[in-house]
């Protein structure tokens, strides 16, 4: 260490972020299993050093540890299959494509025995182009267009997850016109919102997704006063010749660590399945319990292994079906970030560093170090959108310098353009260093933009120690391709 004392009691440091004893150490759950420091101290993934990745592919670059992605996908498939084997013959795992959908990630998921969940015509096109079996694809969305529904019917997707009575009637008519029968899951809102360690159970949900299990007060927009919108949808679906009602779907939130919320949602939806059985004499054969399984973005997050999540859920489902006298429906889930998130990290080059004086909570003055990198909110909008926390590590080398509380920011014309709000980085981090931000495999590439006309980064996959581009870096030609040049409209 240098002579400088670590700022361990920094007034701007959040309580959960003590100064690290060793700022070069890589927290195990936050990084993919293939990431470690090599003999020279560089951060390397499966032995490929950060500097080699940066030189070959440029920065910023999203690096996906393919083996890690596949291992997480397998762990969900095997864990859920084992937990639900005796109860309902196993379970199906749909990879939530919205978290990170490319031709490659869709293939990895399919090759590991997962199905793929899509949320638009574009995602559906990617999954189909990747060679995912149409019957293993689900199509979501609260407002699917006629064209999206037609593509799904043409392709023969395994399930269309319907979000409202309006959409159900629209789909039934489109399918009837084509002489087809649409395979449908109805998305219901069980009145359980889960976030991280808490969940809130309510009767009413004020959100755009799903059909409520609680009787409607208004009777507007296809609702019937005194009847749950989900019950109206079930009745409508069962009566429509062009609809094959497979079952129900629910999704209670994101970044969830505790099992209670999933268990309560399963119990409520199974209770509704029992009501459907009583009223219509039908046991719907499928139940999807959605995604949202939490991952470690920083060292304080403690995600549970897939098998543990599966066992807890199977226990709750078993108790509920026994109590309700139901045959257990075929269970499916839709994890996204828990498969793609920890498998990725983003590698940036450091540019400007500066320290600013800040009013401290105790009335004094504290300094905050800003470390600016060559990307930002266009390649990872989650900190800006959701106040999401990340961490970062000096990737191109280790350092003996004292850790300094730092904020990693991008290069956009936006003061909110923050990538890592608080992290301890060595004081000597400087222009030309490489910085890696872990757990960026989910909702970064898929949410990226061209804000400030920045070019979107390449996506690189590393497998068996070999790195290759799976999405190439955007070029200025890509950027200008959709423009109609007013000086040369032809
Ligand atoms: N399923 C549905 C319906 C979702 O809306 C989402 C995310 O928003 C997911 C699955 C995947 O969530 P996660 O990536 O948190 O697992």
Tab-separated table of C-alpha atoms and ligand atoms in Angstrom:
chain	number	residue	atom	x	y	z
A	1	UNK	CA	0.000	0.000	0.000
A	2	UNK	CA	1.094	3.619	-0.526
A	3	UNK	CA	1.403	6.096	2.309
A	4	UNK	CA	-2.136	7.430	1.729
A	5	UNK	CA	-4.556	6.166	4.357
A	6	UNK	CA	-7.695	4.480	3.023
A	7	UNK	CA	-10.783	6.702	3.298
A	8	UNK	CA	-12.561	3.966	5.231
A	9	UNK	CA	-14.830	6.382	7.060
A	10	UNK	CA	-15.694	8.436	4.008
A	11	UNK	CA	-18.804	10.545	4.749
A	12	UNK	CA	-20.252	9.901	1.285
A	13	UNK	CA	-19.827	6.125	1.381
A	14	UNK	CA	-23.078	4.196	1.784
A	15	UNK	CA	-23.249	2.142	4.974
A	16	UNK	CA	-23.213	-1.119	3.021
A	17	UNK	CA	-19.959	-0.287	1.263
A	18	UNK	CA	-16.971	-0.391	3.633
A	19	UNK	CA	-13.539	0.298	2.211
A	20	UNK	CA	-12.191	-3.025	0.970
A	21	UNK	CA	-9.188	-4.634	2.605
A	22	UNK	CA	-8.000	-5.559	-0.891
A	23	UNK	CA	-9.494	-3.487	-3.719
A	24	UNK	CA	-8.016	-5.908	-6.283
A	25	UNK	CA	-10.074	-8.819	-4.915
A	26	UNK	CA	-12.996	-9.958	-7.077
A	27	UNK	CA	-16.182	-10.795	-5.148
A	28	UNK	CA	-17.040	-14.350	-6.233
A	29	UNK	CA	-20.809	-14.092	-6.754
A	30	UNK	CA	-20.683	-10.851	-8.696
A	31	UNK	CA	-18.351	-12.080	-11.421
A	32	UNK	CA	-18.857	-14.993	-13.780
A	33	UNK	CA	-17.223	-18.236	-12.735
A	34	UNK	CA	-14.565	-17.871	-15.458
A	35	UNK	CA	-13.252	-14.520	-14.216
A	36	UNK	CA	-10.080	-14.340	-12.127
A	37	UNK	CA	-6.897	-12.291	-11.958
A	38	UNK	CA	-4.105	-13.888	-13.970
A	39	UNK	CA	-0.484	-14.200	-12.872
A	40	UNK	CA	0.205	-10.655	-14.058
A	41	UNK	CA	-2.723	-9.341	-12.010
A	42	UNK	CA	-4.926	-8.634	-14.986
A	43	UNK	CA	-8.590	-9.502	-14.879
A	44	UNK	CA	-9.036	-12.412	-17.266
A	45	UNK	CA	-12.011	-14.480	-18.345
A	46	UNK	CA	-11.176	-18.118	-18.901
A	47	UNK	CA	-7.562	-17.022	-19.126
A	48	UNK	CA	-8.184	-14.323	-21.765
A	49	UNK	CA	-6.818	-11.072	-20.288
A	50	UNK	CA	-8.796	-7.848	-20.368
A	51	UNK	CA	-6.058	-6.130	-22.392
A	52	UNK	CA	-6.329	-8.781	-25.133
A	53	UNK	CA	-10.093	-8.379	-25.268
A	54	UNK	CA	-9.761	-4.600	-25.435
A	55	UNK	CA	-7.134	-4.754	-28.144
A	56	UNK	CA	-9.028	-7.242	-30.299
A	57	UNK	CA	-12.538	-5.878	-29.895
A	58	UNK	CA	-12.143	-2.301	-28.645
A	59	UNK	CA	-13.959	-0.749	-25.692
A	60	UNK	CA	-16.565	-0.538	-24.436
A	61	UNK	CA	-17.273	-4.200	-24.978
A	62	UNK	CA	-19.787	-6.519	-23.352
A	63	UNK	CA	-18.007	-9.773	-22.572
A	64	UNK	CA	-20.208	-12.851	-22.081
A	65	UNK	CA	-18.724	-15.891	-20.376
A	66	UNK	CA	-20.573	-18.453	-22.483
A	67	UNK	CA	-19.694	-21.373	-20.220
A	68	UNK	CA	-21.048	-19.512	-17.221
A	69	UNK	CA	-24.282	-18.628	-19.068
A	70	UNK	CA	-24.720	-22.272	-20.081
A	71	UNK	CA	-23.984	-23.531	-16.575
A	72	UNK	CA	-26.616	-21.215	-15.074
A	73	UNK	CA	-29.145	-22.266	-17.720
A	74	UNK	CA	-28.427	-25.939	-16.947
A	75	UNK	CA	-28.689	-25.354	-13.214
A	76	UNK	CA	-32.211	-23.938	-13.639
A	77	UNK	CA	-33.299	-26.729	-15.986
A	78	UNK	CA	-31.867	-29.524	-13.846
A	79	UNK	CA	-32.929	-27.947	-10.543
A	80	UNK	CA	-36.529	-27.405	-11.625
A	81	UNK	CA	-36.782	-30.761	-13.384
A	82	UNK	CA	-35.583	-32.555	-10.277
A	83	UNK	CA	-37.773	-30.575	-7.862
A	84	UNK	CA	-40.971	-31.048	-9.890
A	85	UNK	CA	-40.260	-34.557	-11.229
A	86	UNK	CA	-42.422	-36.478	-8.773
A	87	UNK	CA	-45.057	-33.740	-8.570
A	88	UNK	CA	-45.782	-33.072	-12.239
A	89	UNK	CA	-43.176	-34.875	-14.312
A	90	UNK	CA	-40.637	-32.039	-14.332
A	91	UNK	CA	-40.783	-28.373	-15.267
A	92	UNK	CA	-40.035	-26.168	-18.263
A	93	UNK	CA	-37.601	-23.277	-18.079
A	94	UNK	CA	-38.051	-20.428	-20.526
A	95	UNK	CA	-35.056	-18.092	-20.850
A	96	UNK	CA	-36.483	-14.566	-20.656
A	97	UNK	CA	-35.087	-13.219	-23.904
A	98	UNK	CA	-35.685	-9.607	-22.945
A	99	UNK	CA	-32.713	-9.826	-20.597
A	100	UNK	CA	-30.183	-10.558	-23.345
A	101	UNK	CA	-31.411	-11.815	-26.702
A	102	UNK	CA	-29.007	-12.388	-29.558
A	103	UNK	CA	-28.835	-15.232	-32.048
A	104	UNK	CA	-26.083	-16.717	-29.909
A	105	UNK	CA	-27.696	-16.435	-26.468
A	106	UNK	CA	-30.951	-17.868	-27.838
A	107	UNK	CA	-29.001	-20.841	-29.196
A	108	UNK	CA	-27.072	-21.362	-25.971
A	109	UNK	CA	-30.338	-21.468	-24.058
A	110	UNK	CA	-31.939	-23.878	-26.523
A	111	UNK	CA	-28.870	-26.126	-26.573
A	112	UNK	CA	-29.029	-26.347	-22.790
A	113	UNK	CA	-32.625	-27.565	-22.995
A	114	UNK	CA	-34.352	-24.266	-22.234
A	115	UNK	CA	-37.223	-22.717	-24.090
A	116	UNK	CA	-37.272	-19.033	-24.997
A	117	UNK	CA	-39.665	-16.345	-23.891
A	118	UNK	CA	-40.046	-13.365	-26.264
A	119	UNK	CA	-41.826	-10.057	-25.751
A	120	UNK	CA	-42.190	-8.583	-29.243
A	121	UNK	CA	-42.152	-9.457	-32.933
A	122	UNK	CA	-38.466	-8.511	-33.010
A	123	UNK	CA	-37.529	-10.872	-30.180
A	124	UNK	CA	-39.663	-13.564	-31.781
A	125	UNK	CA	-37.796	-13.086	-35.069
A	126	UNK	CA	-34.431	-13.428	-33.307
A	127	UNK	CA	-35.493	-16.619	-31.496
A	128	UNK	CA	-36.819	-18.143	-34.709
A	129	UNK	CA	-33.699	-17.138	-36.675
A	130	UNK	CA	-31.574	-18.690	-33.932
A	131	UNK	CA	-33.295	-21.986	-34.634
A	132	UNK	CA	-35.296	-22.263	-31.413
A	133	UNK	CA	-38.162	-24.700	-32.029
A	134	UNK	CA	-41.328	-22.612	-32.495
A	135	UNK	CA	-43.215	-24.853	-30.073
A	136	UNK	CA	-40.593	-23.942	-27.457
A	137	UNK	CA	-41.191	-20.199	-27.833
A	138	UNK	CA	-43.601	-18.055	-25.830
A	139	UNK	CA	-44.792	-14.634	-26.992
A	140	UNK	CA	-45.524	-12.017	-24.330
A	141	UNK	CA	-46.602	-8.395	-24.496
A	142	UNK	CA	-49.457	-6.307	-23.153
A	143	UNK	CA	-50.270	-4.798	-26.561
A	144	UNK	CA	-49.251	-7.168	-29.328
A	145	UNK	CA	-49.980	-5.968	-32.833
A	146	UNK	CA	-52.006	-7.913	-35.392
A	147	UNK	CA	-48.753	-8.480	-37.286
A	148	UNK	CA	-47.004	-9.882	-34.197
A	149	UNK	CA	-49.902	-12.229	-33.484
A	150	UNK	CA	-49.994	-13.320	-37.142
A	151	UNK	CA	-46.259	-14.072	-37.076
A	152	UNK	CA	-46.686	-16.110	-33.896
A	153	UNK	CA	-49.576	-18.081	-35.410
A	154	UNK	CA	-47.708	-18.606	-38.692
A	155	UNK	CA	-44.620	-19.793	-36.873
A	156	UNK	CA	-46.610	-22.106	-34.610
A	157	UNK	CA	-45.264	-20.802	-31.289
A	158	UNK	CA	-46.020	-22.969	-28.278
A	159	UNK	CA	-47.819	-20.306	-26.276
A	160	UNK	CA	-49.119	-16.786	-26.618
A	161	UNK	CA	-49.385	-15.153	-23.221
A	162	UNK	CA	-52.536	-13.039	-23.330
A	163	UNK	CA	-52.744	-9.995	-21.109
A	164	UNK	CA	-56.358	-8.728	-21.297
A	165	UNK	CA	-59.887	-9.646	-22.367
A	166	UNK	CA	-59.498	-7.139	-25.212
A	167	UNK	CA	-56.424	-8.952	-26.488
A	168	UNK	CA	-58.060	-12.343	-26.031
A	169	UNK	CA	-60.984	-11.343	-28.234
A	170	UNK	CA	-58.642	-9.744	-30.772
A	171	UNK	CA	-56.507	-12.890	-30.937
A	172	UNK	CA	-59.534	-15.206	-31.104
A	173	UNK	CA	-60.853	-13.258	-34.097
A	174	UNK	CA	-57.436	-13.211	-35.866
A	175	UNK	CA	-56.987	-16.957	-35.313
A	176	UNK	CA	-60.563	-17.710	-36.464
A	177	UNK	CA	-60.049	-15.687	-39.678
A	178	UNK	CA	-57.024	-17.845	-40.411
A	179	UNK	CA	-58.738	-21.098	-39.493
A	180	UNK	CA	-56.240	-21.617	-36.664
A	181	UNK	CA	-56.397	-22.376	-32.968
A	182	UNK	CA	-54.152	-20.175	-30.807
A	183	UNK	CA	-52.406	-21.802	-27.798
A	184	UNK	CA	-52.969	-19.352	-24.950
A	185	UNK	CA	-51.758	-18.747	-21.422
A	186	UNK	CA	-53.621	-16.011	-19.524
A	187	UNK	CA	-51.417	-13.663	-17.531
A	188	UNK	CA	-53.015	-12.954	-14.182
A	189	UNK	CA	-52.036	-10.521	-11.440
A	190	UNK	CA	-52.098	-12.413	-8.164
A	191	UNK	CA	-51.774	-9.287	-6.005
A	192	UNK	CA	-48.222	-10.034	-4.919
A	193	UNK	CA	-45.439	-7.559	-5.654
A	194	UNK	CA	-42.025	-8.718	-4.693
A	195	UNK	CA	-38.837	-6.717	-4.635
A	196	UNK	CA	-35.540	-7.924	-3.215
A	197	UNK	CA	-36.304	-8.960	0.377
A	198	UNK	CA	-39.869	-7.741	0.741
A	199	UNK	CA	-43.124	-8.450	-0.893
A	200	UNK	CA	-46.417	-6.659	-0.729
A	201	UNK	CA	-49.639	-8.619	-0.944
A	202	UNK	CA	-52.697	-6.660	-2.086
A	203	UNK	CA	-56.019	-7.351	-3.741
A	204	UNK	CA	-55.689	-4.703	-6.449
A	205	UNK	CA	-52.756	-4.075	-8.734
A	206	UNK	CA	-52.289	-0.713	-10.380
A	207	UNK	CA	-50.251	-1.804	-13.386
A	208	UNK	CA	-50.699	-2.363	-17.086
A	209	UNK	CA	-49.976	-6.109	-17.063
A	210	UNK	CA	-52.335	-8.969	-16.500
A	211	UNK	CA	-55.844	-9.875	-15.478
A	212	UNK	CA	-56.859	-9.378	-11.869
A	213	UNK	CA	-58.031	-12.235	-9.694
A	214	UNK	CA	-60.142	-9.766	-7.713
A	215	UNK	CA	-63.734	-8.982	-8.779
A	216	UNK	CA	-64.026	-5.822	-10.851
A	217	UNK	CA	-65.809	-2.825	-9.388
A	218	UNK	CA	-66.490	-1.035	-12.679
A	219	UNK	CA	-67.452	-3.474	-15.383
A	220	UNK	CA	-65.633	-1.252	-17.904
A	221	UNK	CA	-63.486	-2.316	-20.873
A	222	UNK	CA	-64.640	-5.914	-21.048
A	223	UNK	CA	-64.796	-6.303	-17.253
A	224	UNK	CA	-67.972	-7.468	-15.562
A	225	UNK	CA	-68.894	-5.819	-12.283
A	226	UNK	CA	-68.516	-8.286	-9.453
A	227	UNK	CA	-66.512	-10.787	-11.531
A	228	UNK	CA	-62.719	-11.099	-11.598
A	229	UNK	CA	-61.297	-10.080	-15.011
A	230	UNK	CA	-59.293	-13.328	-14.965
A	231	UNK	CA	-62.570	-15.290	-14.613
A	232	UNK	CA	-64.092	-13.407	-17.562
A	233	UNK	CA	-61.015	-14.217	-19.629
A	234	UNK	CA	-61.075	-17.913	-18.702
A	235	UNK	CA	-64.764	-18.170	-19.635
A	236	UNK	CA	-64.185	-16.300	-22.919
A	237	UNK	CA	-61.186	-18.461	-23.787
A	238	UNK	CA	-62.978	-21.720	-23.004
A	239	UNK	CA	-65.909	-20.667	-25.201
A	240	UNK	CA	-63.780	-19.597	-28.195
A	241	UNK	CA	-63.247	-22.328	-30.802
A	242	UNK	CA	-60.091	-20.582	-32.009
A	243	UNK	CA	-58.431	-20.568	-28.567
A	244	UNK	CA	-56.819	-23.511	-26.792
A	245	UNK	CA	-56.460	-22.450	-23.173
A	246	UNK	CA	-53.273	-24.019	-21.808
A	247	UNK	CA	-53.185	-22.367	-18.428
A	248	UNK	CA	-52.196	-19.337	-16.390
A	249	UNK	CA	-49.127	-17.171	-16.017
A	250	UNK	CA	-47.949	-14.705	-13.409
A	251	UNK	CA	-44.789	-12.665	-12.847
A	252	UNK	CA	-44.401	-10.825	-9.561
A	253	UNK	CA	-41.328	-8.654	-9.999
A	254	UNK	CA	-37.568	-8.488	-10.399
A	255	UNK	CA	-34.440	-9.026	-8.377
A	256	UNK	CA	-36.230	-11.184	-5.795
A	257	UNK	CA	-34.165	-13.095	-3.218
A	258	UNK	CA	-36.770	-14.532	-0.864
A	259	UNK	CA	-39.020	-17.473	-1.728
A	260	UNK	CA	-42.128	-16.246	0.108
A	261	UNK	CA	-43.406	-13.997	-2.680
A	262	UNK	CA	-43.175	-16.752	-5.310
A	263	UNK	CA	-44.855	-19.208	-2.940
A	264	UNK	CA	-47.734	-16.867	-2.140
A	265	UNK	CA	-48.295	-16.063	-5.816
A	266	UNK	CA	-48.325	-19.778	-6.677
A	267	UNK	CA	-50.804	-20.437	-3.908
A	268	UNK	CA	-53.146	-17.654	-5.058
A	269	UNK	CA	-53.053	-18.684	-8.714
A	270	UNK	CA	-53.561	-22.350	-7.824
A	271	UNK	CA	-56.549	-21.246	-5.728
A	272	UNK	CA	-57.948	-19.596	-8.837
A	273	UNK	CA	-57.285	-22.779	-10.858
A	274	UNK	CA	-59.397	-24.625	-8.288
A	275	UNK	CA	-62.215	-22.087	-8.830
A	276	UNK	CA	-61.943	-22.652	-12.580
A	277	UNK	CA	-62.230	-26.385	-11.974
A	278	UNK	CA	-65.352	-25.902	-9.826
A	279	UNK	CA	-67.011	-23.569	-12.288
A	280	UNK	CA	-66.080	-25.130	-15.622
A	281	UNK	CA	-65.092	-28.662	-14.714
A	282	UNK	CA	-61.707	-28.098	-16.362
A	283	UNK	CA	-58.247	-28.507	-14.852
A	284	UNK	CA	-55.968	-26.216	-16.844
A	285	UNK	CA	-52.771	-28.135	-17.531
A	286	UNK	CA	-50.071	-25.433	-17.265
A	287	UNK	CA	-48.898	-22.794	-14.801
A	288	UNK	CA	-46.023	-20.378	-15.413
A	289	UNK	CA	-44.631	-18.635	-12.346
A	290	UNK	CA	-42.516	-16.058	-14.206
A	291	UNK	CA	-38.984	-14.827	-13.610
A	292	UNK	CA	-37.375	-12.234	-11.365
A	293	UNK	CA	-34.838	-14.365	-9.478
A	294	UNK	CA	-32.273	-12.086	-7.887
A	295	UNK	CA	-28.557	-11.906	-8.707
A	296	UNK	CA	-25.511	-10.334	-7.080
A	297	UNK	CA	-24.852	-6.904	-8.537
A	298	UNK	CA	-22.653	-6.001	-5.564
A	299	UNK	CA	-20.968	-7.981	-2.807
A	300	UNK	CA	-23.910	-7.500	-0.413
A	301	UNK	CA	-26.395	-9.396	-2.605
A	302	UNK	CA	-26.809	-13.069	-1.760
A	303	UNK	CA	-28.637	-14.939	-4.517
A	304	UNK	CA	-29.873	-18.440	-3.901
A	305	UNK	CA	-28.844	-21.362	-6.110
A	306	UNK	CA	-31.411	-22.426	-8.713
A	307	UNK	CA	-31.940	-25.831	-7.091
A	308	UNK	CA	-32.812	-24.189	-3.762
A	309	UNK	CA	-35.311	-21.850	-5.432
A	310	UNK	CA	-36.840	-24.860	-7.197
A	311	UNK	CA	-37.115	-26.959	-4.035
A	312	UNK	CA	-38.808	-24.154	-2.075
A	313	UNK	CA	-41.302	-23.548	-4.872
A	314	UNK	CA	-42.050	-27.239	-5.362
A	315	UNK	CA	-42.781	-27.483	-1.660
A	316	UNK	CA	-45.278	-24.595	-1.797
A	317	UNK	CA	-46.907	-25.911	-4.980
A	318	UNK	CA	-47.232	-29.408	-3.543
A	319	UNK	CA	-48.914	-28.138	-0.367
A	320	UNK	CA	-51.334	-25.982	-2.364
A	321	UNK	CA	-52.379	-28.673	-4.864
A	322	UNK	CA	-52.907	-31.179	-2.053
A	323	UNK	CA	-55.009	-28.704	-0.084
A	324	UNK	CA	-57.041	-27.740	-3.156
A	325	UNK	CA	-57.450	-31.270	-4.510
A	326	UNK	CA	-55.894	-30.327	-7.853
A	327	UNK	CA	-53.781	-32.347	-10.238
A	328	UNK	CA	-50.483	-30.448	-10.330
A	329	UNK	CA	-50.277	-28.458	-13.569
A	330	UNK	CA	-47.055	-28.553	-15.585
A	331	UNK	CA	-44.947	-25.793	-14.025
A	332	UNK	CA	-42.763	-23.391	-15.991
A	333	UNK	CA	-40.640	-20.396	-15.038
A	334	UNK	CA	-38.978	-17.556	-16.959
A	335	UNK	CA	-35.623	-16.531	-15.475
A	336	UNK	CA	-33.731	-13.873	-17.417
A	337	UNK	CA	-31.118	-11.997	-15.386
A	338	UNK	CA	-30.327	-15.055	-13.231
A	339	UNK	CA	-28.937	-16.727	-16.366
A	340	UNK	CA	-27.522	-13.872	-18.423
A	341	UNK	CA	-26.681	-11.235	-15.795
A	342	UNK	CA	-23.689	-12.632	-13.907
A	343	UNK	CA	-22.323	-14.201	-17.098
A	344	UNK	CA	-21.425	-10.769	-18.486
A	345	UNK	CA	-19.183	-7.839	-17.648
A	346	UNK	CA	-18.567	-4.624	-19.507
A	347	UNK	CA	-15.017	-3.557	-20.178
A	348	UNK	CA	-14.429	0.194	-20.478
A	349	UNK	CA	-11.383	2.397	-20.976
A	350	UNK	CA	-10.821	5.102	-18.418
A	351	UNK	CA	-10.526	8.672	-19.697
A	352	UNK	CA	-10.936	11.709	-17.479
A	353	UNK	CA	-10.594	11.487	-13.708
A	354	UNK	CA	-11.453	14.378	-11.450
A	355	UNK	CA	-12.195	15.064	-7.832
A	356	UNK	CA	-14.914	17.459	-6.779
A	357	UNK	CA	-15.762	18.920	-3.395
A	358	UNK	CA	-19.184	17.962	-2.116
A	359	UNK	CA	-21.283	19.090	0.853
A	360	UNK	CA	-21.109	16.202	3.303
A	361	UNK	CA	-24.135	15.068	5.343
A	362	UNK	CA	-22.321	16.186	8.546
A	363	UNK	CA	-22.150	19.785	7.274
A	364	UNK	CA	-18.492	19.576	6.301
A	365	UNK	CA	-16.894	19.126	2.909
A	366	UNK	CA	-16.012	15.800	1.383
A	367	UNK	CA	-14.413	14.932	-1.908
A	368	UNK	CA	-15.810	12.627	-4.507
A	369	UNK	CA	-13.682	11.130	-7.235
A	370	UNK	CA	-15.236	10.864	-10.693
A	371	UNK	CA	-13.830	8.286	-13.094
A	372	UNK	CA	-15.191	8.760	-16.625
A	373	UNK	CA	-15.225	5.856	-19.072
A	374	UNK	CA	-15.861	5.561	-22.801
A	375	UNK	CA	-19.476	4.323	-22.562
A	376	UNK	CA	-22.292	5.173	-20.215
A	377	UNK	CA	-26.064	5.228	-19.966
A	378	UNK	CA	-26.408	4.214	-23.616
A	379	UNK	CA	-24.806	0.812	-22.976
A	380	UNK	CA	-26.219	0.425	-19.447
A	381	UNK	CA	-29.279	2.536	-18.660
A	382	UNK	CA	-30.208	0.557	-15.518
A	383	UNK	CA	-28.537	2.868	-12.967
A	384	UNK	CA	-30.365	5.844	-14.465
A	385	UNK	CA	-33.685	4.032	-14.897
A	386	UNK	CA	-33.848	2.078	-11.669
A	387	UNK	CA	-31.080	3.462	-9.432
A	388	UNK	CA	-29.482	0.053	-9.950
A	389	UNK	CA	-26.267	-0.538	-8.018
A	390	UNK	CA	-23.173	-2.023	-9.648
A	391	UNK	CA	-19.555	-2.381	-8.706
A	392	UNK	CA	-16.360	-2.079	-10.743
A	393	UNK	CA	-12.770	-3.258	-10.682
A	394	UNK	CA	-9.532	-2.095	-12.207
A	395	UNK	CA	-9.096	-4.724	-14.923
A	396	UNK	CA	-5.812	-4.051	-16.682
A	397	UNK	CA	-3.624	-4.382	-13.580
A	398	UNK	CA	-3.601	-4.557	-9.826
A	399	UNK	CA	-2.595	-1.584	-7.739
A	400	UNK	CA	-1.004	-0.895	-4.373
A	401	UNK	CA	-2.557	2.545	-4.177
A	402	UNK	CA	-5.063	3.250	-1.433
A	403	UNK	CA	-8.718	2.751	-2.270
A	404	UNK	CA	-10.637	5.964	-2.889
A	405	UNK	CA	-14.407	6.310	-2.923
A	406	UNK	CA	-15.203	6.808	-6.589
A	407	UNK	CA	-18.129	7.282	-8.926
A	408	UNK	CA	-17.890	5.753	-12.399
A	409	UNK	CA	-19.624	7.890	-14.990
A	410	UNK	CA	-20.074	7.749	-18.735
A	411	UNK	CA	-19.454	10.274	-21.496
A	412	UNK	CA	-23.021	11.394	-22.195
A	413	UNK	CA	-24.321	14.938	-21.958
A	414	UNK	CA	-26.328	14.102	-18.886
A	415	UNK	CA	-25.292	14.652	-15.283
A	416	UNK	CA	-27.265	11.537	-14.319
A	417	UNK	CA	-25.065	9.440	-16.600
A	418	UNK	CA	-23.756	7.260	-13.793
A	419	UNK	CA	-22.659	3.646	-14.217
A	420	UNK	CA	-21.483	2.858	-10.693
A	421	UNK	CA	-22.698	5.235	-8.007
A	422	UNK	CA	-20.173	4.255	-5.327
A	423	UNK	CA	-17.155	2.002	-5.529
A	424	UNK	CA	-13.707	1.966	-3.924
A	425	UNK	CA	-11.076	2.156	-6.652
A	426	UNK	CA	-7.303	2.507	-6.289
A	427	UNK	CA	-6.260	6.138	-6.144
A	428	UNK	CA	-3.927	5.746	-9.124
A	429	UNK	CA	-6.628	4.706	-11.610
A	430	UNK	CA	-5.944	6.908	-14.607
A	431	UNK	CA	-6.470	7.477	-18.311
A	432	UNK	CA	-5.710	4.332	-20.299
A	433	UNK	CA	-6.610	1.891	-17.535
A	434	UNK	CA	-9.290	-0.688	-18.216
A	435	UNK	CA	-12.231	-0.859	-15.845
A	436	UNK	CA	-14.656	-3.777	-15.698
A	437	UNK	CA	-18.245	-3.564	-14.445
A	438	UNK	CA	-19.620	-7.022	-13.576
A	439	UNK	CA	-23.145	-8.476	-13.759
A	440	UNK	CA	-23.960	-6.525	-16.902
A	441	UNK	CA	-25.042	-9.534	-18.973
A	442	UNK	CA	-28.732	-8.702	-18.459
A	443	UNK	CA	-30.704	-5.653	-19.559
A	444	UNK	CA	-27.740	-3.774	-20.974
A	445	UNK	CA	-27.312	-4.885	-24.596
A	446	UNK	CA	-31.079	-5.344	-24.802
A	447	UNK	CA	-31.765	-1.858	-23.393
A	448	UNK	CA	-28.936	-0.040	-25.137
A	449	UNK	CA	-29.513	3.079	-27.201
A	450	UNK	CA	-27.685	5.481	-29.489
A	451	UNK	CA	-28.084	8.457	-27.168
A	452	UNK	CA	-25.632	11.177	-28.175
A	453	UNK	CA	-25.108	9.082	-31.316
A	454	UNK	CA	-22.755	6.784	-29.470
A	455	UNK	CA	-22.055	3.520	-31.252
A	456	UNK	CA	-23.338	0.444	-29.455
A	457	UNK	CA	-20.597	-1.870	-28.143
A	458	UNK	CA	-19.718	-5.253	-29.526
A	459	UNK	CA	-20.793	-8.363	-27.648
A	460	UNK	CA	-18.009	-10.894	-27.282
A	461	UNK	CA	-18.461	-14.468	-26.109
A	462	UNK	CA	-15.704	-16.442	-24.414
A	463	UNK	CA	-15.896	-20.223	-24.456
A	464	UNK	CA	-13.172	-22.759	-23.717
A	465	UNK	CA	-10.691	-19.898	-23.508
A	466	UNK	CA	-11.550	-18.584	-27.008
A	467	UNK	CA	-13.069	-15.151	-27.520
A	468	UNK	CA	-15.233	-14.287	-30.526
A	469	UNK	CA	-17.571	-11.486	-31.501
A	470	UNK	CA	-21.244	-12.487	-31.437
A	471	UNK	CA	-22.624	-9.010	-32.101
A	472	UNK	CA	-20.272	-6.675	-33.894
A	473	UNK	CA	-19.612	-3.126	-32.739
A	474	UNK	CA	-21.843	-0.575	-34.384
A	475	UNK	CA	-20.233	1.619	-37.033
A	476	UNK	CA	-20.948	5.137	-38.218
A	477	UNK	CA	-22.463	3.556	-41.339
A	478	UNK	CA	-24.886	1.611	-39.134
A	479	UNK	CA	-25.734	4.825	-37.362
A	480	UNK	CA	-26.471	6.709	-40.589
A	481	UNK	CA	-28.194	3.835	-42.404
A	482	UNK	CA	-31.753	4.802	-41.486
A	483	UNK	CA	-31.284	8.504	-42.164
A	484	UNK	CA	-32.817	10.055	-45.261
A	485	UNK	CA	-30.231	12.567	-46.428
A	486	UNK	CA	-32.107	15.792	-47.229
A	487	UNK	CA	-29.379	16.678	-49.740
A	488	UNK	CA	-29.678	13.360	-51.470
A	489	UNK	CA	-33.113	11.880	-50.687
A	490	UNK	CA	-32.725	9.107	-53.278
B	1	LIG	N1	-41.098	-12.902	-17.380
B	1	LIG	C1	-41.742	-11.722	-17.482
B	1	LIG	C2	-43.189	-11.725	-17.841
B	1	LIG	C3	-41.087	-10.501	-17.253
B	1	LIG	O1	-41.725	-9.350	-17.358
B	1	LIG	C4	-39.704	-10.546	-16.920
B	1	LIG	C5	-38.942	-9.315	-16.674
B	1	LIG	O2	-39.413	-8.234	-16.651
B	1	LIG	C6	-39.066	-11.795	-16.845
B	1	LIG	C7	-39.789	-12.954	-17.071
B	1	LIG	C8	-37.610	-11.928	-16.516
B	1	LIG	O3	-37.277	-11.320	-15.339
B	1	LIG	P1	-35.795	-11.523	-14.753
B	1	LIG	O4	-34.852	-11.153	-15.839
B	1	LIG	O5	-35.746	-10.578	-13.610
B	1	LIG	O6	-35.687	-12.942	-14.370
